[in-house]
PDB file of N, CA and C and ligand atoms in Angstrom:
ATOM      1  N   UNK A1395      66.485 -79.878  -6.726  1.00 57.00           N
ATOM      2  CA  UNK A1395      66.172 -78.450  -6.882  1.00 57.00           C
ATOM      3  C   UNK A1395      66.020 -77.790  -5.506  1.00 57.00           C
ATOM      4  N   UNK A1396      66.793 -76.787  -5.290  1.00 60.00           N
ATOM      5  CA  UNK A1396      66.712 -76.086  -4.013  1.00 60.00           C
ATOM      6  C   UNK A1396      65.953 -74.773  -4.130  1.00 60.00           C
ATOM      7  N   UNK A1397      65.824 -74.318  -5.374  1.00 65.00           N
ATOM      8  CA  UNK A1397      65.123 -73.044  -5.534  1.00 65.00           C
ATOM      9  C   UNK A1397      63.636 -73.217  -5.268  1.00 65.00           C
ATOM     10  N   UNK A1398      63.136 -72.273  -4.550  1.00 64.00           N
ATOM     11  CA  UNK A1398      61.713 -72.331  -4.255  1.00 64.00           C
ATOM     12  C   UNK A1398      60.938 -71.765  -5.438  1.00 64.00           C
ATOM     13  N   UNK A1399      59.928 -72.469  -5.839  1.00 67.00           N
ATOM     14  CA  UNK A1399      59.128 -71.966  -6.972  1.00 67.00           C
ATOM     15  C   UNK A1399      58.393 -70.695  -6.600  1.00 67.00           C
ATOM     16  N   UNK A1400      57.951 -70.016  -7.625  1.00 74.00           N
ATOM     17  CA  UNK A1400      57.184 -68.798  -7.373  1.00 74.00           C
ATOM     18  C   UNK A1400      55.951 -69.111  -6.545  1.00 74.00           C
ATOM     19  N   UNK A1401      55.655 -68.199  -5.692  1.00 84.00           N
ATOM     20  CA  UNK A1401      54.524 -68.428  -4.809  1.00 84.00           C
ATOM     21  C   UNK A1401      53.221 -68.182  -5.548  1.00 84.00           C
ATOM     22  N   UNK A1402      52.375 -69.182  -5.470  1.00 92.00           N
ATOM     23  CA  UNK A1402      51.079 -69.074  -6.129  1.00 92.00           C
ATOM     24  C   UNK A1402      50.018 -68.739  -5.086  1.00 92.00           C
ATOM     25  N   UNK A1403      49.230 -67.732  -5.391  1.00 93.00           N
ATOM     26  CA  UNK A1403      48.191 -67.342  -4.448  1.00 93.00           C
ATOM     27  C   UNK A1403      46.855 -67.291  -5.166  1.00 93.00           C
ATOM     28  N   UNK A1404      45.799 -67.269  -4.387  1.00 95.00           N
ATOM     29  CA  UNK A1404      44.462 -67.226  -4.971  1.00 95.00           C
ATOM     30  C   UNK A1404      43.869 -65.836  -4.812  1.00 95.00           C
ATOM     31  N   UNK A1405      43.266 -65.365  -5.883  1.00 96.00           N
ATOM     32  CA  UNK A1405      42.650 -64.046  -5.852  1.00 96.00           C
ATOM     33  C   UNK A1405      41.442 -64.047  -4.905  1.00 96.00           C
ATOM     34  N   UNK A1406      41.393 -63.102  -3.972  1.00 94.00           N
ATOM     35  CA  UNK A1406      40.273 -63.042  -3.041  1.00 94.00           C
ATOM     36  C   UNK A1406      38.937 -62.758  -3.725  1.00 94.00           C
ATOM     37  N   UNK A1407      39.002 -62.133  -4.881  1.00 95.00           N
ATOM     38  CA  UNK A1407      37.761 -61.749  -5.555  1.00 95.00           C
ATOM     39  C   UNK A1407      37.207 -62.866  -6.425  1.00 95.00           C
ATOM     40  N   UNK A1408      38.035 -63.394  -7.334  1.00 97.00           N
ATOM     41  CA  UNK A1408      37.525 -64.379  -8.290  1.00 97.00           C
ATOM     42  C   UNK A1408      38.007 -65.791  -7.984  1.00 97.00           C
ATOM     43  N   UNK A1409      38.971 -65.914  -7.059  1.00 97.00           N
ATOM     44  CA  UNK A1409      39.443 -67.238  -6.685  1.00 97.00           C
ATOM     45  C   UNK A1409      40.448 -67.830  -7.641  1.00 97.00           C
ATOM     46  N   UNK A1410      40.819 -67.095  -8.657  1.00 96.00           N
ATOM     47  CA  UNK A1410      41.786 -67.569  -9.640  1.00 96.00           C
ATOM     48  C   UNK A1410      43.172 -67.657  -9.010  1.00 96.00           C
ATOM     49  N   UNK A1411      43.888 -68.739  -9.334  1.00 95.00           N
ATOM     50  CA  UNK A1411      45.234 -68.887  -8.811  1.00 95.00           C
ATOM     51  C   UNK A1411      46.239 -68.292  -9.774  1.00 95.00           C
ATOM     52  N   UNK A1412      47.173 -67.556  -9.230  1.00 95.00           N
ATOM     53  CA  UNK A1412      48.152 -66.888 -10.080  1.00 95.00           C
ATOM     54  C   UNK A1412      49.424 -66.666  -9.277  1.00 95.00           C
ATOM     55  N   UNK A1413      50.480 -66.273  -9.972  1.00 93.00           N
ATOM     56  CA  UNK A1413      51.740 -65.987  -9.311  1.00 93.00           C
ATOM     57  C   UNK A1413      51.830 -64.503  -8.970  1.00 93.00           C
ATOM     58  N   UNK A1414      52.504 -64.252  -7.880  1.00 90.00           N
ATOM     59  CA  UNK A1414      52.649 -62.871  -7.424  1.00 90.00           C
ATOM     60  C   UNK A1414      53.250 -61.970  -8.502  1.00 90.00           C
ATOM     61  N   UNK A1415      54.159 -62.555  -9.287  1.00 90.00           N
ATOM     62  CA  UNK A1415      54.833 -61.755 -10.301  1.00 90.00           C
ATOM     63  C   UNK A1415      53.906 -61.367 -11.450  1.00 90.00           C
ATOM     64  N   UNK A1416      52.784 -62.054 -11.541  1.00 91.00           N
ATOM     65  CA  UNK A1416      51.910 -61.822 -12.689  1.00 91.00           C
ATOM     66  C   UNK A1416      50.939 -60.675 -12.478  1.00 91.00           C
ATOM     67  N   UNK A1417      50.825 -60.227 -11.257  1.00 94.00           N
ATOM     68  CA  UNK A1417      49.804 -59.238 -10.980  1.00 94.00           C
ATOM     69  C   UNK A1417      50.389 -57.861 -10.733  1.00 94.00           C
ATOM     70  N   UNK A1418      49.596 -56.852 -11.034  1.00 94.00           N
ATOM     71  CA  UNK A1418      50.004 -55.480 -10.743  1.00 94.00           C
ATOM     72  C   UNK A1418      49.213 -54.933  -9.572  1.00 94.00           C
ATOM     73  N   UNK A1419      48.340 -55.773  -9.022  1.00 95.00           N
ATOM     74  CA  UNK A1419      47.487 -55.325  -7.928  1.00 95.00           C
ATOM     75  C   UNK A1419      47.364 -56.400  -6.865  1.00 95.00           C
ATOM     76  N   UNK A1420      48.500 -56.808  -6.266  1.00 92.00           N
ATOM     77  CA  UNK A1420      48.432 -57.837  -5.227  1.00 92.00           C
ATOM     78  C   UNK A1420      47.597 -57.383  -4.045  1.00 92.00           C
ATOM     79  N   UNK A1421      46.888 -58.250  -3.329  1.00 93.00           N
ATOM     80  CA  UNK A1421      46.884 -59.697  -3.546  1.00 93.00           C
ATOM     81  C   UNK A1421      45.841 -60.154  -4.558  1.00 93.00           C
ATOM     82  N   UNK A1422      45.401 -59.255  -5.403  1.00 95.00           N
ATOM     83  CA  UNK A1422      44.412 -59.625  -6.408  1.00 95.00           C
ATOM     84  C   UNK A1422      45.109 -59.978  -7.717  1.00 95.00           C
ATOM     85  N   UNK A1423      44.401 -60.703  -8.586  1.00 96.00           N
ATOM     86  CA  UNK A1423      45.039 -61.174  -9.809  1.00 96.00           C
ATOM     87  C   UNK A1423      45.139 -60.057 -10.838  1.00 96.00           C
ATOM     88  N   UNK A1424      44.325 -59.028 -10.688  1.00 95.00           N
ATOM     89  CA  UNK A1424      44.355 -57.934 -11.643  1.00 95.00           C
ATOM     90  C   UNK A1424      43.712 -56.695 -11.029  1.00 95.00           C
ATOM     91  N   UNK A1425      43.884 -55.586 -11.709  1.00 96.00           N
ATOM     92  CA  UNK A1425      43.318 -54.335 -11.210  1.00 96.00           C
ATOM     93  C   UNK A1425      41.804 -54.409 -11.103  1.00 96.00           C
ATOM     94  N   UNK A1426      41.218 -55.135 -12.049  1.00 96.00           N
ATOM     95  CA  UNK A1426      39.766 -55.222 -12.078  1.00 96.00           C
ATOM     96  C   UNK A1426      39.225 -55.864 -10.798  1.00 96.00           C
ATOM     97  N   UNK A1427      39.863 -56.974 -10.406  1.00 96.00           N
ATOM     98  CA  UNK A1427      39.422 -57.663  -9.200  1.00 96.00           C
ATOM     99  C   UNK A1427      39.624 -56.782  -7.975  1.00 96.00           C
ATOM    100  N   UNK A1428      40.680 -55.995  -8.011  1.00 96.00           N
ATOM    101  CA  UNK A1428      40.929 -55.081  -6.896  1.00 96.00           C
ATOM    102  C   UNK A1428      39.805 -54.065  -6.782  1.00 96.00           C
ATOM    103  N   UNK A1429      39.387 -53.546  -7.930  1.00 95.00           N
ATOM    104  CA  UNK A1429      38.321 -52.553  -7.939  1.00 95.00           C
ATOM    105  C   UNK A1429      36.993 -53.178  -7.519  1.00 95.00           C
ATOM    106  N   UNK A1430      36.781 -54.415  -7.941  1.00 95.00           N
ATOM    107  CA  UNK A1430      35.547 -55.103  -7.558  1.00 95.00           C
ATOM    108  C   UNK A1430      35.473 -55.255  -6.048  1.00 95.00           C
ATOM    109  N   UNK A1431      36.601 -55.667  -5.475  1.00 93.00           N
ATOM    110  CA  UNK A1431      36.640 -55.845  -4.034  1.00 93.00           C
ATOM    111  C   UNK A1431      36.435 -54.509  -3.330  1.00 93.00           C
ATOM    112  N   UNK A1432      37.053 -53.483  -3.871  1.00 92.00           N
ATOM    113  CA  UNK A1432      36.899 -52.154  -3.296  1.00 92.00           C
ATOM    114  C   UNK A1432      35.444 -51.706  -3.379  1.00 92.00           C
ATOM    115  N   UNK A1433      34.806 -52.023  -4.498  1.00 93.00           N
ATOM    116  CA  UNK A1433      33.406 -51.660  -4.671  1.00 93.00           C
ATOM    117  C   UNK A1433      32.513 -52.340  -3.653  1.00 93.00           C
ATOM    118  N   UNK A1434      32.851 -53.570  -3.318  1.00 89.00           N
ATOM    119  CA  UNK A1434      32.075 -54.270  -2.304  1.00 89.00           C
ATOM    120  C   UNK A1434      32.134 -53.547  -0.971  1.00 89.00           C
ATOM    121  N   UNK A1435      33.334 -53.149  -0.627  1.00 85.00           N
ATOM    122  CA  UNK A1435      33.501 -52.447   0.638  1.00 85.00           C
ATOM    123  C   UNK A1435      32.692 -51.163   0.647  1.00 85.00           C
ATOM    124  N   UNK A1436      32.750 -50.426  -0.443  1.00 85.00           N
ATOM    125  CA  UNK A1436      32.042 -49.157  -0.505  1.00 85.00           C
ATOM    126  C   UNK A1436      30.542 -49.382  -0.423  1.00 85.00           C
ATOM    127  N   UNK A1437      30.064 -50.438  -1.059  1.00 82.00           N
ATOM    128  CA  UNK A1437      28.638 -50.730  -1.011  1.00 82.00           C
ATOM    129  C   UNK A1437      28.189 -50.999   0.409  1.00 82.00           C
ATOM    130  N   UNK A1438      28.994 -51.751   1.128  1.00 79.00           N
ATOM    131  CA  UNK A1438      28.636 -52.061   2.511  1.00 79.00           C
ATOM    132  C   UNK A1438      28.729 -50.827   3.388  1.00 79.00           C
ATOM    133  N   UNK A1439      29.679 -49.995   3.070  1.00 73.00           N
ATOM    134  CA  UNK A1439      29.922 -48.806   3.881  1.00 73.00           C
ATOM    135  C   UNK A1439      28.792 -47.799   3.720  1.00 73.00           C
ATOM    136  N   UNK A1440      28.468 -47.506   2.473  1.00 64.00           N
ATOM    137  CA  UNK A1440      27.486 -46.465   2.193  1.00 64.00           C
ATOM    138  C   UNK A1440      26.065 -47.002   2.292  1.00 64.00           C
ATOM    139  N   UNK A1441      25.826 -48.137   1.696  1.00 63.00           N
ATOM    140  CA  UNK A1441      24.505 -48.739   1.758  1.00 63.00           C
ATOM    141  C   UNK A1441      23.579 -48.139   0.719  1.00 63.00           C
ATOM    142  N   UNK A1442      23.173 -46.905   0.929  1.00 59.00           N
ATOM    143  CA  UNK A1442      22.292 -46.270  -0.017  1.00 59.00           C
ATOM    144  C   UNK A1442      23.093 -45.425  -0.995  1.00 59.00           C
ATOM    145  N   UNK A1443      22.904 -45.668  -2.293  1.00 58.00           N
ATOM    146  CA  UNK A1443      23.689 -44.966  -3.300  1.00 58.00           C
ATOM    147  C   UNK A1443      23.286 -43.513  -3.471  1.00 58.00           C
ATOM    148  N   UNK A1444      22.038 -43.196  -3.205  1.00 61.00           N
ATOM    149  CA  UNK A1444      21.577 -41.828  -3.447  1.00 61.00           C
ATOM    150  C   UNK A1444      21.928 -40.932  -2.262  1.00 61.00           C
ATOM    151  N   UNK A1445      22.025 -39.680  -2.539  1.00 60.00           N
ATOM    152  CA  UNK A1445      22.388 -38.740  -1.480  1.00 60.00           C
ATOM    153  C   UNK A1445      21.165 -38.405  -0.628  1.00 60.00           C
ATOM    154  N   UNK A1446      21.430 -38.042   0.591  1.00 61.00           N
ATOM    155  CA  UNK A1446      20.332 -37.800   1.506  1.00 61.00           C
ATOM    156  C   UNK A1446      19.698 -36.431   1.260  1.00 61.00           C
ATOM    157  N   UNK A1447      18.387 -36.409   1.345  1.00 64.00           N
ATOM    158  CA  UNK A1447      17.671 -35.143   1.237  1.00 64.00           C
ATOM    159  C   UNK A1447      17.603 -34.464   2.591  1.00 64.00           C
ATOM    160  N   UNK A1448      17.617 -33.155   2.540  1.00 68.00           N
ATOM    161  CA  UNK A1448      17.494 -32.425   3.803  1.00 68.00           C
ATOM    162  C   UNK A1448      16.054 -32.419   4.281  1.00 68.00           C
ATOM    163  N   UNK A1449      15.136 -32.536   3.329  1.00 68.00           N
ATOM    164  CA  UNK A1449      13.731 -32.546   3.711  1.00 68.00           C
ATOM    165  C   UNK A1449      13.371 -33.891   4.336  1.00 68.00           C
ATOM    166  N   UNK A1450      12.493 -33.846   5.317  1.00 67.00           N
ATOM    167  CA  UNK A1450      12.094 -35.102   5.987  1.00 67.00           C
ATOM    168  C   UNK A1450      11.352 -36.031   5.043  1.00 67.00           C
ATOM    169  N   UNK A1451      11.572 -37.319   5.204  1.00 65.00           N
ATOM    170  CA  UNK A1451      10.926 -38.289   4.336  1.00 65.00           C
ATOM    171  C   UNK A1451       9.606 -38.740   4.934  1.00 65.00           C
ATOM    172  N   UNK A1452       8.587 -38.698   4.129  1.00 69.00           N
ATOM    173  CA  UNK A1452       7.268 -39.084   4.622  1.00 69.00           C
ATOM    174  C   UNK A1452       6.810 -40.385   3.991  1.00 69.00           C
ATOM    175  N   UNK A1453       7.618 -40.877   3.040  1.00 65.00           N
ATOM    176  CA  UNK A1453       7.246 -42.117   2.366  1.00 65.00           C
ATOM    177  C   UNK A1453       7.586 -43.311   3.236  1.00 65.00           C
ATOM    178  N   UNK A1454       6.601 -44.118   3.516  1.00 70.00           N
ATOM    179  CA  UNK A1454       6.874 -45.302   4.334  1.00 70.00           C
ATOM    180  C   UNK A1454       6.972 -46.521   3.433  1.00 70.00           C
ATOM    181  N   UNK A1455       8.204 -46.928   3.176  1.00 68.00           N
ATOM    182  CA  UNK A1455       8.414 -48.093   2.316  1.00 68.00           C
ATOM    183  C   UNK A1455       8.283 -49.400   3.113  1.00 68.00           C
ATOM    184  N   UNK A1456       8.363 -49.278   4.387  1.00 71.00           N
ATOM    185  CA  UNK A1456       8.381 -50.478   5.214  1.00 71.00           C
ATOM    186  C   UNK A1456       7.070 -51.250   5.110  1.00 71.00           C
ATOM    187  N   UNK A1457       5.973 -50.525   4.932  1.00 64.00           N
ATOM    188  CA  UNK A1457       4.674 -51.195   4.917  1.00 64.00           C
ATOM    189  C   UNK A1457       4.360 -51.793   3.550  1.00 64.00           C
ATOM    190  N   UNK A1458       5.179 -51.501   2.567  1.00 59.00           N
ATOM    191  CA  UNK A1458       4.914 -51.992   1.220  1.00 59.00           C
ATOM    192  C   UNK A1458       5.305 -53.456   1.079  1.00 59.00           C
ATOM    193  N   UNK A1459       6.544 -53.739   1.402  1.00 64.00           N
ATOM    194  CA  UNK A1459       7.022 -55.108   1.254  1.00 64.00           C
ATOM    195  C   UNK A1459       6.733 -55.925   2.499  1.00 64.00           C
ATOM    196  N   UNK A1460       6.123 -57.063   2.285  1.00 62.00           N
ATOM    197  CA  UNK A1460       5.824 -57.998   3.372  1.00 62.00           C
ATOM    198  C   UNK A1460       5.062 -57.315   4.510  1.00 62.00           C
TER     199      UNK A1460
HETATM  200 ZN1   ZN B2922      40.800 -62.099  -9.632  1.00 52.70          ZN
END
């Protein structure tokens, strides 16, 4: 056999192995995993989900924990 088999890759999100032809969202195995990975990036980027208030914050959370 001289034909090269389909290339199998591993999904960066879930680690599942699949063929490139099987996915609609390479290099992920599915759109869902792509969105999950994207969500991770956004979480790291933004950090705090809530929007910032213009008023100064007087609550000191630092002294509460530990
Ligand atoms: Zn996946």
